[in-house]
Amino acid sequence: MPQVPAPLRLLLPLSQTLAPCPLLHLSRRLFTSSSFGRAASLRALAYRRHHPPRRGNSTLRKAPKEEMAGGGDKEVAFNRKRAEGRDVGKRGSMELKARKLNPVNTTCYVQILGTGMDTQDTSPSILLFFDKQRFIFNAGEGLQRFCTEHKIKLSKVNIWGPSDLDFLAGAMRSFIPNRAMLHTHSFGAEWNASSSQPKDSVVILNDEVVRISAMFVKPRYPNGAGSLNDIDMKPGDTAIVYVCELPEIKGKFDPAKAAALGLRPGPKYRELQLGNSVQSDQFDEMVHPSDVLGPSIPGPAVLLVDCPTQYHMPELFSLQSLSCFYEDSSNQRESGKKVNCIIHLGPSSVTKSVDYQNWMKRFGETQHIMAGHEIKNMEIPILKGSARISSRLNFVCPQLFPSSGFWSVKPANDVMENDKSTSLEACGIVSAQNLLKFHLRPYAQLGLDSASIPSSFTYKDIVKELVSEIPEVREVPEQVLKFWQNNANVKNIQPAGSLMLMVEETWIGQKSAKLDGSPKHPRDNQEIPCCVEDASREDMEITFLGTGSSQPSKYRNVSSVYINLYAQGGILLDCGEGTLGQLKRRFGVNGADEAVKNLRCIWISHIHADHHTGLARVLALRSKLLKGMPHKPLLVIGPRPLERFLSAYSTLEDLDMQFLDCRNTLKPSVKAFLSENVTGSATPQLENTMFAPGSRMENYNRKPASPRDTTALANFKEVLQESGLEILYSVPVVHCPQAFGVVLRATEKVNSAGKVIPGWKVVYSGDTRPCPALIDASRDATVLIHEATFEDSMKDEAIARNHSTTKEAIEVGTSAGAYRIILTHFSQRYPKIPVIDEVDMEKTCIAFDLMSVNLADLPVLPKVLPHLKVLFKDEMVVEEADEIQEAAVY
């Protein structure tokens, strides 16, 4: 896959513009093609900026004193300016450079970027490639990660979309900093309930090498009387068809004719070839291109057709702007225009219908590429690097990694089995494959090119490769299985209701004790908590959907943790870009749908984009799945700036959610509310927190709770009861304004022997420096999930960015007496496994994407890590690659 250093442009249809974007033009321009619900997340592209590659352990040496706070033994150092949102420094220019375009000697092709094809949650993206500019159509969720894997660089993006694009982009400013380059351009009529979109095409771009136009396709929904209407339609329901036309190919230049007209060889020959008239050198007359050139060949044309539902078909079929391309049309015979390639982005349930197939035939001998959702596409993982890691981890430890990266295929919601009445085996119709190309220039290469398509592989292929590469790995699965067998035996030996203490064996690789019997390293009592000792496998399970920081990478997605409460639903802690796709990779398409339907709430730690840009996709899917069924809006708990974006997005697509400010879920407020001592306003009590008046972390945007917050708090109380939680509360942490951690504690239960068992306690740090508030909140936690962005040698960097090192994260858990510590949110400079010190790892584990930790499995969790390291023995220290770029905020 060639590099993409040229400017990038994204063209988005309003419905798929920022959150689910469809069209991206690389000049750099982004265009979107259909509704917001079908692709996702241009916004993810926008929170990146260039950083120079790092070659040492740290880019920070010594920070100015006024920027640092703390120090010493009692107070941990942190970057005060960053914590207070005042760390905006001088940045380099992000303006696009003008590039001289050559319409004659250029390479051009369209290529399938298969984002979302395996998980069926977003439309695939299409790359239109020229030598000096690029266009991407559909910037769906997962595009960043896909491009990273294939070394396609995305930066300095210009975005085109329908009229509401500017409105949505304005709402995104709450989490896209001003220093990030984001230029938006709207096209088409302003949307309102009483007006309709223009039927004629809108020319978006017309330069020397390409003309791009857009056509709006609205759905026509049947009403009770059987007629069609578009009442209650949202802007996100409108799809967009894009037409990309290259200039005509000039006829062959005839030097003999030029000489006869009095022209000498030289620059004027070139001007005539470019279509410009010139003055004869010998005669007093003008020489025109038609005088010296043979017959021209019409330029190639590509259509990108997004027809998301059957209700869009009537409008699509009636578009007058497409009539010039129909073979049976008089307009086509007059214009001579011909479409060489049509890429169909609609699902197979639409494209395989008889009406749609008949419409396709109107274009004559045209190459059709079916790039929409099809069942067979789900068998092929789009993120091959991630699938390979998942398969290897599954082979070594299926207990923690039940997802193999592959799954048996079942029909998804909007994917139908092949219609026996129609067939796509006809000439000129092919199914899209990842990185499939269709060449447009040079004209001699016009047609399909499958040379770039990656070779397919299966789970068995990956295991065979692994065993060949690391022969000793054959014995690891059996060794790991013994941990679970021993854990089960210990539980079976202990009599029910016995007060005998279960004490764990020493962590593998460490000596059990000194000669005097004391431990080699001081550590907390390793007695197994009662809630773990009596746990069933359907009490609680933690699944890590994203364990990286900043931006999605080849092997790690950005932050998201799914707390599976089984019969009592589930909770998402953070929801970074690609969370929905990760749910589907872990649980399958249908399993993910059930998980989304049964969500009790989603909790977001702070406003940085890598922690919430997957939220809209999850909310929109839940709204769709529960449509027509009795249900309540989903509670979203997060920082107040997030509400602005969600409110704006909900005007484009139904999100069906209720927002609650994290500041209204601090421990004093929640305790008072749950004890029914709250009267009148539910204003949070901040006096004993770092938000207390007069403290350096005082939040200057704090406002009294609104009646809407009070209503959300009532819903919050129901959520706790339905989830089997005694309490859920937010903890202010040190990272940026309105950054929080969270504590979840389950209600106590009575076991079969009548003994009262305290509920488990899970603490999630979000992004933070080590801070006393989080340590206090983590006291006696069953599990502490703590960020560990940097290795221990990069403490200066951690302070500057208000993150933690691995050692600092472990010390937080040790100080708090947490039973288990799971590290996550690793810098992308550690692509597969972070650099850690194995000292004091007896209660600590490293999180990987798609890892599931059951409450009952906590005793054996730390013992598995040394065995997992066998997979990465040659990759423990990885020098940061040039293409890895740190984001502006994370």
Coordinates of C-alpha atoms in Angstrom, one line a residue, residues 34-360:
S34 CA -24.5 8.5 4.1
S35 CA -26.1 8.7 7.4
F36 CA -24.2 9.2 10.6
G37 CA -25.3 5.8 11.9
R38 CA -23.5 3.9 9.2
A39 CA -19.8 4.9 9.4
A40 CA -18.2 6.5 12.3
S41 CA -15.8 8.9 13.7
L42 CA -14.2 11.6 11.7
R43 CA -13.8 13.2 15.1
A44 CA -11.2 10.5 15.9
L45 CA -9.1 11.7 13.0
A46 CA -9.1 15.3 14.3
Y47 CA -7.4 15.0 17.6
R48 CA -4.0 14.1 16.2
R49 CA -1.1 16.2 15.5
H50 CA 2.5 15.6 14.5
H51 CA 5.2 15.1 17.1
P52 CA 8.9 14.6 16.3
P53 CA 9.9 10.9 16.8
R54 CA 11.3 10.2 20.2
R55 CA 14.6 8.4 20.4
G56 CA 15.3 8.4 24.1
N57 CA 13.4 7.4 27.2
S58 CA 11.9 10.8 27.6
T59 CA 11.4 14.0 25.7
L60 CA 11.1 16.0 28.9
R61 CA 14.1 16.8 31.0
K62 CA 13.2 19.3 33.6
A63 CA 10.0 21.2 33.7
P64 CA 9.7 24.8 34.8
K65 CA 8.9 25.1 38.5
E66 CA 5.7 27.0 38.0
E67 CA 4.3 24.2 35.8
M68 CA 4.9 21.5 38.4
A69 CA 3.2 20.9 41.6
G70 CA 4.0 18.6 44.4
G71 CA 7.2 16.6 44.9
G72 CA 8.7 14.9 47.9
D73 CA 7.2 11.9 49.7
K74 CA 3.8 13.1 50.6
E75 CA 2.7 14.8 47.4
V76 CA 3.1 13.4 43.9
A77 CA 4.4 15.8 41.2
F78 CA 2.0 16.7 38.4
N79 CA 1.7 19.2 35.6
R80 CA -0.6 21.9 37.1
K81 CA -1.2 23.7 33.8
R82 CA -2.3 20.5 32.1
A83 CA -4.6 19.6 35.0
E84 CA -6.2 23.0 34.8
G85 CA -6.5 23.1 31.0
R86 CA -3.9 25.8 30.5
D87 CA -1.2 23.8 28.7
V88 CA -1.8 25.3 25.2
G89 CA 1.6 26.0 23.8
K90 CA 2.9 27.3 20.5
R91 CA 2.4 24.8 17.7
G92 CA 3.8 24.5 14.2
S93 CA 1.7 25.4 11.2
M94 CA -0.9 22.9 10.2
E95 CA -2.0 24.6 7.0
L96 CA -2.3 22.6 3.8
K97 CA 0.3 23.2 1.2
A98 CA -0.8 23.9 -2.4
R99 CA 0.5 21.3 -4.8
K100 CA 0.7 21.7 -8.6
L101 CA -1.4 19.1 -10.2
N102 CA -0.7 17.4 -13.5
P103 CA -3.8 16.1 -15.3
V104 CA -1.9 14.3 -18.0
N105 CA 0.8 12.3 -16.3
T106 CA -0.8 11.0 -13.2
T107 CA -1.6 7.7 -11.5
C108 CA -5.1 7.2 -10.3
Y109 CA -7.1 4.4 -8.7
V110 CA -9.8 3.6 -6.2
Q111 CA -9.1 1.2 -3.5
I112 CA -11.3 -0.6 -0.8
L113 CA -10.2 0.1 2.8
G114 CA -12.3 -2.5 4.5
T115 CA -13.2 -0.7 7.7
G116 CA -16.1 -2.4 9.5
M117 CA -16.6 -5.2 7.0
D118 CA -16.0 -8.0 9.6
T119 CA -17.9 -6.5 12.5
Q120 CA -20.7 -5.0 10.3
D121 CA -20.8 -1.8 12.4
T122 CA -19.5 0.8 9.8
S123 CA -19.3 1.2 6.1
P124 CA -16.1 0.4 4.3
S125 CA -13.9 3.3 3.3
I126 CA -12.9 4.0 -0.2
L127 CA -9.5 5.6 -1.2
L128 CA -9.4 7.7 -4.4
F129 CA -5.6 8.0 -5.1
F130 CA -3.8 10.6 -7.2
D131 CA -0.1 11.3 -7.3
K132 CA -0.5 14.6 -5.4
Q133 CA -3.8 14.4 -3.6
R134 CA -6.0 11.8 -2.0
F135 CA -9.6 11.4 -1.2
I136 CA -11.2 9.0 1.3
F137 CA -14.9 8.3 1.1
N138 CA -16.4 7.1 4.4
A139 CA -14.3 7.7 7.5
G140 CA -15.8 5.0 9.6
E141 CA -14.8 4.0 13.1
G142 CA -11.7 1.9 12.9
L143 CA -10.3 3.8 9.9
Q144 CA -7.4 5.2 12.0
R145 CA -6.5 1.7 13.3
F146 CA -6.7 0.2 9.8
C147 CA -4.6 3.0 8.3
T148 CA -2.0 2.5 11.0
E149 CA -1.7 -1.2 10.3
H150 CA -1.2 -0.5 6.5
K151 CA 1.1 2.6 7.1
I152 CA -1.4 5.1 5.6
K153 CA -0.8 8.4 7.2
L154 CA -3.7 10.7 8.1
S155 CA -3.1 14.3 9.1
K156 CA -4.1 17.8 8.2
V157 CA -7.6 17.0 7.2
N158 CA -10.1 19.2 5.3
I159 CA -13.6 18.0 5.6
W160 CA -16.6 18.5 3.3
G161 CA -20.1 17.5 4.3
P162 CA -23.8 18.7 4.2
S163 CA -25.0 21.8 5.9
D164 CA -25.1 20.5 9.4
L165 CA -21.5 19.6 9.4
D166 CA -20.4 23.0 10.8
F167 CA -22.9 22.7 13.6
L168 CA -21.6 19.2 14.6
A169 CA -17.9 20.3 14.2
G170 CA -18.6 23.2 16.6
A171 CA -20.0 20.8 19.2
M172 CA -16.8 18.8 18.8
R173 CA -14.7 21.7 19.9
S174 CA -15.3 20.6 23.5
F175 CA -12.8 17.8 23.0
I176 CA -10.8 18.8 19.8
P177 CA -8.3 21.5 20.9
N178 CA -7.8 24.6 18.8
R179 CA -4.3 23.5 18.0
A180 CA -5.7 20.5 16.1
M181 CA -6.2 21.2 12.5
L182 CA -9.8 20.8 11.5
H183 CA -11.2 22.8 8.6
T184 CA -14.9 22.1 7.7
H185 CA -16.7 23.0 4.5
S186 CA -20.5 22.6 4.1
F187 CA -22.4 22.0 0.9
G188 CA -26.0 21.7 -0.1
A189 CA -29.1 23.5 1.2
E190 CA -29.6 24.2 4.9
W191 CA -31.6 21.5 6.5
N192 CA -34.9 22.2 8.2
A193 CA -38.1 20.2 8.7
S194 CA -40.0 22.0 6.0
S195 CA -37.3 22.1 3.2
S196 CA -35.9 19.2 1.1
Q197 CA -32.4 18.6 -0.1
P198 CA -31.7 19.7 -3.6
K199 CA -32.2 17.0 -6.2
D200 CA -29.6 18.2 -8.7
S201 CA -26.0 17.4 -7.9
V202 CA -23.7 19.8 -6.0
V203 CA -20.2 20.2 -7.4
I204 CA -17.8 20.0 -4.4
L205 CA -14.5 20.0 -6.1
N206 CA -13.4 20.7 -9.7
D207 CA -9.7 21.0 -10.4
E208 CA -7.3 19.8 -13.1
V209 CA -7.5 16.1 -12.3
V210 CA -10.9 15.4 -10.9
R211 CA -14.5 16.7 -10.6
I212 CA -16.4 15.5 -7.5
S213 CA -20.1 16.0 -7.2
A214 CA -22.7 14.9 -4.6
M215 CA -26.3 13.9 -4.8
F216 CA -28.7 13.7 -1.9
V217 CA -30.8 10.5 -1.3
K218 CA -33.6 10.8 1.2
P219 CA -35.6 7.8 2.5
R220 CA -39.3 7.7 1.8
Y221 CA -41.1 6.0 4.7
P222 CA -44.6 4.6 4.3
N223 CA -47.3 6.1 6.4
G224 CA -50.5 4.5 7.6
A225 CA -52.3 5.3 4.4
G226 CA -49.7 3.4 2.4
S227 CA -48.1 6.5 0.8
L228 CA -44.5 7.7 1.2
N229 CA -43.5 10.7 3.3
D230 CA -40.4 12.0 5.1
I231 CA -42.0 13.5 8.2
D232 CA -39.8 13.2 11.3
M233 CA -36.8 12.4 9.2
K234 CA -33.5 13.6 10.7
P235 CA -30.5 14.9 8.7
G236 CA -28.6 11.7 9.5
D237 CA -31.2 9.7 7.5
T238 CA -30.0 11.3 4.3
A239 CA -27.5 9.3 2.2
I240 CA -25.2 10.8 -0.4
V241 CA -24.0 9.5 -3.8
Y242 CA -20.7 10.8 -5.0
V243 CA -19.6 11.0 -8.6
C244 CA -15.9 11.2 -9.4
E245 CA -15.1 12.2 -13.0
L246 CA -11.6 12.5 -14.4
P247 CA -10.9 14.8 -17.4
E248 CA -11.1 13.4 -20.9
I249 CA -8.1 11.8 -22.3
K250 CA -6.9 14.0 -25.2
G251 CA -6.3 12.4 -28.6
K252 CA -2.8 11.6 -29.8
F253 CA -0.8 14.6 -30.9
D254 CA 0.1 14.7 -34.6
P255 CA 3.5 16.6 -35.2
A256 CA 3.0 16.6 -38.9
K257 CA -0.3 18.5 -38.6
A258 CA 1.4 20.9 -36.2
A259 CA 4.3 21.5 -38.7
A260 CA 1.8 22.1 -41.5
L261 CA 0.1 24.8 -39.5
G262 CA 3.4 26.6 -39.0
L263 CA 4.4 25.5 -35.5
R264 CA 8.0 24.7 -34.5
P265 CA 8.7 22.0 -31.9
G266 CA 8.8 23.4 -28.4
P267 CA 6.6 24.6 -25.5
K268 CA 3.6 25.2 -27.8
Y269 CA 3.3 21.5 -28.5
R270 CA 2.8 21.1 -24.7
E271 CA 0.2 23.8 -24.5
L272 CA -1.9 22.2 -27.3
Q273 CA -1.7 18.8 -25.5
L274 CA -3.0 20.6 -22.4
G275 CA -6.0 21.9 -24.4
N276 CA -4.8 25.5 -24.9
S277 CA -4.8 27.3 -28.2
V278 CA -1.5 28.9 -29.4
Q279 CA -0.4 31.4 -32.1
S280 CA 1.2 29.9 -35.2
D281 CA 4.9 30.7 -35.6
Q282 CA 4.7 31.2 -39.4
F283 CA 1.1 32.3 -40.1
D284 CA -1.2 34.9 -38.7
E285 CA -3.7 32.4 -37.2
M286 CA -4.5 30.6 -34.0
V287 CA -3.9 26.8 -33.8
H288 CA -6.5 25.0 -31.7
P289 CA -6.1 21.6 -30.0
S290 CA -8.6 20.0 -32.3
D291 CA -6.4 20.9 -35.3
V292 CA -3.5 18.7 -34.1
L293 CA -5.0 16.1 -31.8
G294 CA -6.9 13.0 -32.6
P295 CA -10.3 12.1 -31.1
S296 CA -10.5 12.4 -27.3
I297 CA -11.5 9.6 -25.1
P298 CA -14.0 10.4 -22.3
G299 CA -12.4 10.5 -18.9
P300 CA -13.0 7.6 -16.5
A301 CA -15.8 8.0 -13.9
V302 CA -16.5 6.3 -10.6
L303 CA -19.7 6.3 -8.6
L304 CA -19.9 5.6 -4.9
V305 CA -23.5 4.6 -4.1
D306 CA -24.7 4.4 -0.6
C307 CA -28.3 3.1 -0.3
P308 CA -28.6 2.1 3.3
T309 CA -32.2 0.9 3.3
Q310 CA -35.0 -0.1 0.9
Y311 CA -36.6 3.2 1.7
H312 CA -33.8 5.1 -0.1
M313 CA -34.3 3.2 -3.3
P314 CA -37.1 5.2 -4.8
E315 CA -35.2 8.5 -4.4
L316 CA -32.0 6.9 -5.7
F317 CA -33.6 5.5 -8.8
S318 CA -35.2 8.8 -9.6
L319 CA -32.0 11.0 -9.5
Q320 CA -32.0 13.0 -12.7
S321 CA -28.3 13.7 -12.3
L322 CA -27.5 10.1 -12.9
S323 CA -29.4 9.8 -16.2
C324 CA -26.4 10.9 -18.2
F325 CA -24.7 7.6 -17.2
Y326 CA -27.6 5.3 -18.1
E327 CA -26.9 3.3 -21.2
D328 CA -30.5 3.4 -22.2
S329 CA -30.8 7.2 -21.8
S330 CA -30.7 9.8 -24.6
N331 CA -28.7 12.0 -22.3
Q332 CA -26.0 9.4 -22.2
R333 CA -25.8 9.1 -26.0
E334 CA -25.5 12.9 -26.2
S335 CA -22.9 13.4 -23.5
G336 CA -20.9 10.2 -24.3
K337 CA -20.3 9.7 -20.5
K338 CA -19.7 6.3 -19.2
V339 CA -19.2 5.0 -15.7
N340 CA -16.3 2.6 -15.5
C341 CA -16.7 1.5 -11.9
I342 CA -19.5 1.6 -9.4
I343 CA -18.8 0.8 -5.7
H344 CA -22.0 -0.1 -3.8
L345 CA -21.8 0.6 -0.1
G346 CA -25.3 -0.6 0.8
P347 CA -26.0 -3.8 2.7
S348 CA -26.7 -7.0 0.8
S349 CA -30.3 -6.9 1.9
V350 CA -30.7 -3.9 -0.4
T351 CA -28.2 -4.6 -3.2
K352 CA -29.5 -8.1 -3.8
S353 CA -33.1 -7.0 -4.2
V354 CA -34.6 -7.4 -7.7
D355 CA -35.3 -3.7 -8.1
Y356 CA -31.7 -2.7 -7.2
Q357 CA -30.3 -5.3 -9.6
N358 CA -32.4 -4.0 -12.4
W359 CA -31.2 -0.5 -11.7
M360 CA -27.6 -1.7 -11.8

